[in-house]
Tab-separated table of C-alpha atoms in Angstrom:
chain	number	residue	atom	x	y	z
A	1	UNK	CA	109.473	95.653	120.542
A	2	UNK	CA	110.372	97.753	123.582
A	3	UNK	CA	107.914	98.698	126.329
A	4	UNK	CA	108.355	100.748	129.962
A	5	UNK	CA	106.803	99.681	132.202
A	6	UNK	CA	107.209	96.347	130.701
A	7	UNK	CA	104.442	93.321	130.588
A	8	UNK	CA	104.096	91.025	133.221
A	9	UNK	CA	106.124	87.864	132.861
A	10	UNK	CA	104.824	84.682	134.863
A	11	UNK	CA	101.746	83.554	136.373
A	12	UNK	CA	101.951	85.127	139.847
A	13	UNK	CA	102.820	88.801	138.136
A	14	UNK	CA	99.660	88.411	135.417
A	15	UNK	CA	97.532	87.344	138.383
A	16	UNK	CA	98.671	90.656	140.263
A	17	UNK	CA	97.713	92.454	137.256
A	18	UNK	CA	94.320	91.455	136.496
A	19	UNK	CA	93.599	91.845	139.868
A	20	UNK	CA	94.799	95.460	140.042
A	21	UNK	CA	92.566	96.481	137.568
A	22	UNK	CA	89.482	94.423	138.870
A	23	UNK	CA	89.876	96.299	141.941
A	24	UNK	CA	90.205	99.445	139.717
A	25	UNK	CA	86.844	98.996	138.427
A	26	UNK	CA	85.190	98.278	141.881
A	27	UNK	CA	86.843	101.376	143.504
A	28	UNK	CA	85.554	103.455	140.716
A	29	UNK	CA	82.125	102.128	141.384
A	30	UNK	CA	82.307	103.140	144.821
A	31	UNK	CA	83.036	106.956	143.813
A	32	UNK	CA	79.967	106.702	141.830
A	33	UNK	CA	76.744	108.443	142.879
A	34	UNK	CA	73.416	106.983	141.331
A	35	UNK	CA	72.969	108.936	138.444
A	36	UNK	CA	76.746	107.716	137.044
A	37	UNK	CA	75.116	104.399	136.321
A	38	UNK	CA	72.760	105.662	133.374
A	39	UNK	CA	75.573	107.474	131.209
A	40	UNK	CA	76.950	106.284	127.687
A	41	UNK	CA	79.988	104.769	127.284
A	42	UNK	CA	81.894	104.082	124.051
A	43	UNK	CA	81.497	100.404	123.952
A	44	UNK	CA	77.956	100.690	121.893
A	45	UNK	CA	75.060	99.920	123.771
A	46	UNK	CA	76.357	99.918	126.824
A	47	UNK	CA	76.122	102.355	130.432
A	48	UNK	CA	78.744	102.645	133.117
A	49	UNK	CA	75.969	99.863	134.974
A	50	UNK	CA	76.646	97.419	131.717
A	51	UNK	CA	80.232	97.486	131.922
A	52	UNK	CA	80.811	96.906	135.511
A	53	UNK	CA	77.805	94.058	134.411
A	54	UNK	CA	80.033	92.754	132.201
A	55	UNK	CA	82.975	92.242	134.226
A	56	UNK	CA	81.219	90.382	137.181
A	57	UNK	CA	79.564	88.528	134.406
A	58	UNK	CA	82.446	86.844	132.711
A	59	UNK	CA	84.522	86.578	135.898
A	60	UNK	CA	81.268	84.337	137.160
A	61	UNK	CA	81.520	82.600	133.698
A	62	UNK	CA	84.852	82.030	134.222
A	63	UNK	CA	84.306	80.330	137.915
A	64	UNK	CA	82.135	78.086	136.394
A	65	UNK	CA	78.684	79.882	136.388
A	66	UNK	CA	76.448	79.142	133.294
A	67	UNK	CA	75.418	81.276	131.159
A	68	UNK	CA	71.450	82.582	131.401
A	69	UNK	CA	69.072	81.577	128.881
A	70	UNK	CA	68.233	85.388	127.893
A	71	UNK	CA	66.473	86.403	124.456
A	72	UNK	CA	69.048	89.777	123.412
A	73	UNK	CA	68.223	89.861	119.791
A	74	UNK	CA	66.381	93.233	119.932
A	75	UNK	CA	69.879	94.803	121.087
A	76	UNK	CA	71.315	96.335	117.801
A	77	UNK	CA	74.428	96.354	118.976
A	78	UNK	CA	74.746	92.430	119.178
A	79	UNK	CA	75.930	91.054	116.031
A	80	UNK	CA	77.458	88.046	116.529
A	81	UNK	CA	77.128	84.494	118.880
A	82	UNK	CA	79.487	86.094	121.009
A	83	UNK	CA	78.476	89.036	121.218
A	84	UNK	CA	74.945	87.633	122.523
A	85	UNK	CA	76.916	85.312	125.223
A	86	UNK	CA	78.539	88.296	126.489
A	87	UNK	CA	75.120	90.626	126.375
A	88	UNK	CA	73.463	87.819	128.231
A	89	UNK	CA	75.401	88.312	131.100
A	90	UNK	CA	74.780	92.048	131.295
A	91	UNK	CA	71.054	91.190	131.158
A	92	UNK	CA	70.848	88.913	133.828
A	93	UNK	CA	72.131	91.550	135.871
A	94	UNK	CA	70.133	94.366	134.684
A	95	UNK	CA	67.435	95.611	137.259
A	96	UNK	CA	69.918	95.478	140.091
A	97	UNK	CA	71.582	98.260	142.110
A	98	UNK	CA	74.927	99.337	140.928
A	99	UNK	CA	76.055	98.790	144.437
A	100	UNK	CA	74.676	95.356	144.898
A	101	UNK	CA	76.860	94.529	141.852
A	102	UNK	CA	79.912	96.106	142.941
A	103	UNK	CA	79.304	93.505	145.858
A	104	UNK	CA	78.915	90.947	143.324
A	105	UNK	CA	82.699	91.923	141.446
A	106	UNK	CA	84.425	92.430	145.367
A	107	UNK	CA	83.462	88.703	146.037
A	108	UNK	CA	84.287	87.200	143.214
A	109	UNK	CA	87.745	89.188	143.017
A	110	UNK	CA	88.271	87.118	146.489
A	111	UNK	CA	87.163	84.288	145.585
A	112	UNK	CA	89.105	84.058	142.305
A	113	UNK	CA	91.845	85.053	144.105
A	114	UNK	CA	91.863	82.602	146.418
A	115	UNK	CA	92.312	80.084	143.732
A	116	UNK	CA	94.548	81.524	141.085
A	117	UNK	CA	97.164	82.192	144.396
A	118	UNK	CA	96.966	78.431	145.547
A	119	UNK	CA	100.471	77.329	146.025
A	120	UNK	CA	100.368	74.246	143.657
A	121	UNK	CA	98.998	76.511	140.379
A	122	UNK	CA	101.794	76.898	137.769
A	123	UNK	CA	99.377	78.752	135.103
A	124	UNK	CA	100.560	75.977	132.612
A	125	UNK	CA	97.087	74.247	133.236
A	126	UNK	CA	94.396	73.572	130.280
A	127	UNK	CA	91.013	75.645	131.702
A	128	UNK	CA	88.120	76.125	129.757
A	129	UNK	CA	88.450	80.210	128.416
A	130	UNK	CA	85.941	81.898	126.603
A	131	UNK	CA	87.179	80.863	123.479
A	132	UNK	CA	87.883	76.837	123.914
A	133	UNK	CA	90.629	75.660	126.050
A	134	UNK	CA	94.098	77.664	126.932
A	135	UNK	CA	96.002	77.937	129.861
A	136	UNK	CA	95.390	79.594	132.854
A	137	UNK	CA	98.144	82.257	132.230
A	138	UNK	CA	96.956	82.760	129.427
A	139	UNK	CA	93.342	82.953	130.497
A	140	UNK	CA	94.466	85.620	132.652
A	141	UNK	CA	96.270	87.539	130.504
A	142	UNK	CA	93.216	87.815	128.604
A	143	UNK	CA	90.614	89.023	131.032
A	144	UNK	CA	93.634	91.686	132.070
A	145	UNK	CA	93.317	93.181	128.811
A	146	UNK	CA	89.437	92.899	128.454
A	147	UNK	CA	88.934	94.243	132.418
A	148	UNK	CA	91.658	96.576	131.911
A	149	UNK	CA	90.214	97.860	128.379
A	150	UNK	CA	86.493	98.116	130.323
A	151	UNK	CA	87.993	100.364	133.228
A	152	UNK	CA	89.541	102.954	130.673
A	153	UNK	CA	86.165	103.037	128.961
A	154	UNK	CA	84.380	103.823	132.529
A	155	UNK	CA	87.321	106.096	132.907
A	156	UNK	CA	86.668	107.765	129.808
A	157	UNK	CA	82.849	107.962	131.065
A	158	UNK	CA	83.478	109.450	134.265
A	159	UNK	CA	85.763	111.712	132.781
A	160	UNK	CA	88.344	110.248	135.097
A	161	UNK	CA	91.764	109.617	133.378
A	162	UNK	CA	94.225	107.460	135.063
A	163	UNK	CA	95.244	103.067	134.756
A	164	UNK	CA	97.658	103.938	132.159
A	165	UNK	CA	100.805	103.541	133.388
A	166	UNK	CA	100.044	100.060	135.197
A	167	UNK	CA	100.790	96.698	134.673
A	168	UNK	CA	97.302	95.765	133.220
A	169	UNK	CA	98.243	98.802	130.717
A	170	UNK	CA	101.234	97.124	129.866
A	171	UNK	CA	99.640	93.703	129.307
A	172	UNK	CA	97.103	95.327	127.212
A	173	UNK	CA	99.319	97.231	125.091
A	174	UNK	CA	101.908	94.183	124.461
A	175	UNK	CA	98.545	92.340	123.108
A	176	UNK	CA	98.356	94.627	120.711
A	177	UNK	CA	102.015	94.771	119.857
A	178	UNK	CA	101.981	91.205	119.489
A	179	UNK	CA	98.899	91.130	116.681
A	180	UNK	CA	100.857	94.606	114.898
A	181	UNK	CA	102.662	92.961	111.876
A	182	UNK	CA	99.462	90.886	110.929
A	183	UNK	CA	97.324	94.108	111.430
A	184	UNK	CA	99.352	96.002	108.856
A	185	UNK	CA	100.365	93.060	106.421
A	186	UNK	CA	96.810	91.235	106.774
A	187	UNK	CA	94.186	93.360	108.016
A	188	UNK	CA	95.257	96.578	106.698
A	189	UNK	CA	96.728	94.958	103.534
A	190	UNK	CA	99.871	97.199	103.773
A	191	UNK	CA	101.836	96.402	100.066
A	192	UNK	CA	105.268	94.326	100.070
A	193	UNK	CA	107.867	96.992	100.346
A	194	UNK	CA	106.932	99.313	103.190
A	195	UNK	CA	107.655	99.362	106.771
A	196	UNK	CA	105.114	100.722	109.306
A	197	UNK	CA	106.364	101.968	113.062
A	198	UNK	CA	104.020	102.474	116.370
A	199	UNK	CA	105.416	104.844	118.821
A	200	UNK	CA	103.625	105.488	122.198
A	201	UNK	CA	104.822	108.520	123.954
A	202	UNK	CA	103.147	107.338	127.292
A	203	UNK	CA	102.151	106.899	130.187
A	204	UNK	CA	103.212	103.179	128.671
A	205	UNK	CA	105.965	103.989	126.812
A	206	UNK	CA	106.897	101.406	123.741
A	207	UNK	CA	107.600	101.417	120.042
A	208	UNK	CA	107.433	98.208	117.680
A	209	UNK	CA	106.883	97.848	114.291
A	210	UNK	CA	106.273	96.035	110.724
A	211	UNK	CA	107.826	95.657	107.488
A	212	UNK	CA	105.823	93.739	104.653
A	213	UNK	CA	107.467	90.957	102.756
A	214	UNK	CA	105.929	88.517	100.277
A	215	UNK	CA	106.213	85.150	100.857
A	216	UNK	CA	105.109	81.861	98.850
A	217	UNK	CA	102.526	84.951	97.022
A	218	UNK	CA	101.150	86.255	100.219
A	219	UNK	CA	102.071	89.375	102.275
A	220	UNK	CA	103.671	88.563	105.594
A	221	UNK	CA	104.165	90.999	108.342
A	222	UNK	CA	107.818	90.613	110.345
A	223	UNK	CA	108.574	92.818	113.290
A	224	UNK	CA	110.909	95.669	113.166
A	225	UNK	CA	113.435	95.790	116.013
A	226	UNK	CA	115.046	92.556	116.641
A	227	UNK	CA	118.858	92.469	116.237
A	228	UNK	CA	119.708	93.866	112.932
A	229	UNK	CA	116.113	93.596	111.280
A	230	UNK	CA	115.054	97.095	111.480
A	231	UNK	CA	118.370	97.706	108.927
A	232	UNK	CA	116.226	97.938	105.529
A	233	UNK	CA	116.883	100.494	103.339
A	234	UNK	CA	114.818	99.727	100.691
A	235	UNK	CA	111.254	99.851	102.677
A	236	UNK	CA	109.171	102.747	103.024
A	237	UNK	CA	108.727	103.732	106.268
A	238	UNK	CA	105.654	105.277	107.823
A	239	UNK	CA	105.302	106.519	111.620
A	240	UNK	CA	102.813	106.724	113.655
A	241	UNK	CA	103.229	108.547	117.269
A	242	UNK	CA	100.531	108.385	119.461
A	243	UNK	CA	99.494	108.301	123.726
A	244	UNK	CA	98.733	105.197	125.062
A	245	UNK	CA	95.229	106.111	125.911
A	246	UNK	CA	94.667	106.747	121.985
A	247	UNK	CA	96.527	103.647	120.950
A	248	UNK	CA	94.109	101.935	123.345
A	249	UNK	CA	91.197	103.393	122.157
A	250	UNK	CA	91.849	102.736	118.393
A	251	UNK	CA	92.642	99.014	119.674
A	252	UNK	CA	89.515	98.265	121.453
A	253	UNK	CA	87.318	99.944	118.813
A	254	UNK	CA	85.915	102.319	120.908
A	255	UNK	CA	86.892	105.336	118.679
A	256	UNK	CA	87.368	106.526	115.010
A	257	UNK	CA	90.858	107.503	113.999
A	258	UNK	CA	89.182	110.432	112.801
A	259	UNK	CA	88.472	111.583	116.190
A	260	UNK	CA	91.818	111.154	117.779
A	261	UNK	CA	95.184	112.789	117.964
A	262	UNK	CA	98.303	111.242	115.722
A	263	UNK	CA	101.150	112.257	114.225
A	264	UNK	CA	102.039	110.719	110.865
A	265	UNK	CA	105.346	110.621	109.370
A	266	UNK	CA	105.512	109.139	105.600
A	267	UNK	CA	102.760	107.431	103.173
A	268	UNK	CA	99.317	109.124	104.808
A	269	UNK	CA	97.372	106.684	103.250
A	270	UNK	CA	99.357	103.956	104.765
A	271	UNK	CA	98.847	105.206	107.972
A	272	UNK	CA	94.882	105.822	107.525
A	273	UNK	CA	94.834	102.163	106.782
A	274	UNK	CA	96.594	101.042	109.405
A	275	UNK	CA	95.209	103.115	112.250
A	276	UNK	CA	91.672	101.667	110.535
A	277	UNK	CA	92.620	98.516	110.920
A	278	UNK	CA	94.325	98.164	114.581
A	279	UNK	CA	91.164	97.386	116.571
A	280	UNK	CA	92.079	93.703	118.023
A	281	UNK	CA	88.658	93.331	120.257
A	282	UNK	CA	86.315	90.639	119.134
């Protein structure tokens, strides 16, 4: 796996990047005039007001706030226990002025701040994370890819390109480089025998990549790139070349390969199921 610019390594540098793109959202809210609020985005269900909602929400989860008792079910788009924790806390905050929440996200950015910069945090600590208990690191790194993959979508609202060459883009993108060989030898179900590659021309620049083996009867995904073990001559290989703002969007769900720019090189129908499969949002 290669990747320019690369991922941040270490607590203080993750820190530094989810806090970039915290600050990205809030300083796109404060370009916004009123009507902004109201329009679609691609995460379904939601407005430009519901994402930057759902930021300050989970950051507040996060420092310890509970989590409202709030009856979502008539929302179509919530399927899941999860998905009604998280629409909860774009409820609660529903009714509100867009700048009274920006307010809301600009505190808490200093506030968390203030503790994830104390001198005696390593990030090796056990905190509660949305998901059970992890480390603060990699707490972090999480909400960098979850704010990070919210701003692009208000980006993409606004009609207001930009965040991709940053660190939080980079820590988002290595996510999904890290999931890639189970996405093509589990989710997609990509046969023993063939080798899938991800290029992305940029602004992030990076290229990793999958072959399928079978092991004890089940198809195992091992990366590509690592000393000698791209040297296989007897896989099928299959390329896909893509931006980082379409990788990104295939990753977090928000669009339909269908709809999005790609360049294939080998087994199309390998590549339809892989770009199918390589959402990694909950």
């Amino acid at each position: 796996m290669s990747l320019h610019p690369p991922a941040p390594t270490g607590f203080p540098e993750t820190v530094d990047a989810w806090a970039q793109t915290v600050r990205s959202v809030v300083d796109l809210g404060r370009t916004m005039r009123p009507e902004h609020a109201d329009l679609a985005t691609d995460c379904p269900g939601w407005t430009v007001f519901d994402q930057v909602a759902h930021v300050a929400g989970v950051e507040a989860t996060i420092a310890g706030d509970p989590v409202p008792e709030i009856d979502v079910s008539r929302h179509a788009h919530v399927r899941s226990d999860f998905g009604a924790r998280m629409e909860r806390l774009v409820e609660s905050r529903r009714g509100r002025s867009l700048e009274d929440l920006l307010e809301e996200l600009e505190w808490r950015l200093d506030e968390r701040l203030g503790v994830y910069r104390a001198e005696d945090l390593t990030g090796e600590e056990v905190v509660e994370g949305l998901f059970g208990p992890t480390s603060l690191v990699d707490l972090l790194a999480l909400r960098t890819f979850d704010v990070w993959m919210h701003e692009q979508d208000l980006r993409e609202a606004l009609e207001r390109p930009g965040g991709l060459d940053t660190p939080a883009a980079a820590q988002s993108v290595a996510r999904l480089f890290a999931v890639f060989p189970r996405i093509v030898a589990r989710t997609a179900g990509i046969e023993p025998g063939n080798a899938v590659v991800l290029d992305l021309t940029g602004p992030t620049v990076g290229r990793t990549g999958a072959r399928v083996e079978e092991q004890d009867g089940a198809a195992v995904g091992i990366p590509l790139f690592r000393g000698d073990a791209d040297e296989h001559a007897d896989v099928v290989t299959t390329s896909l070349a893509m931006s980082t703002r379409v990788a990104m969007r295939l990753a977090g769900g928000r669009r339909s390969p269908d709809d999005l720019p790609v360049t294939v090189t080998g087994d199309e129908a390998v590549a339809h199921r892989v770009l199918a499969a390589l959402v990694v949002t909950p």
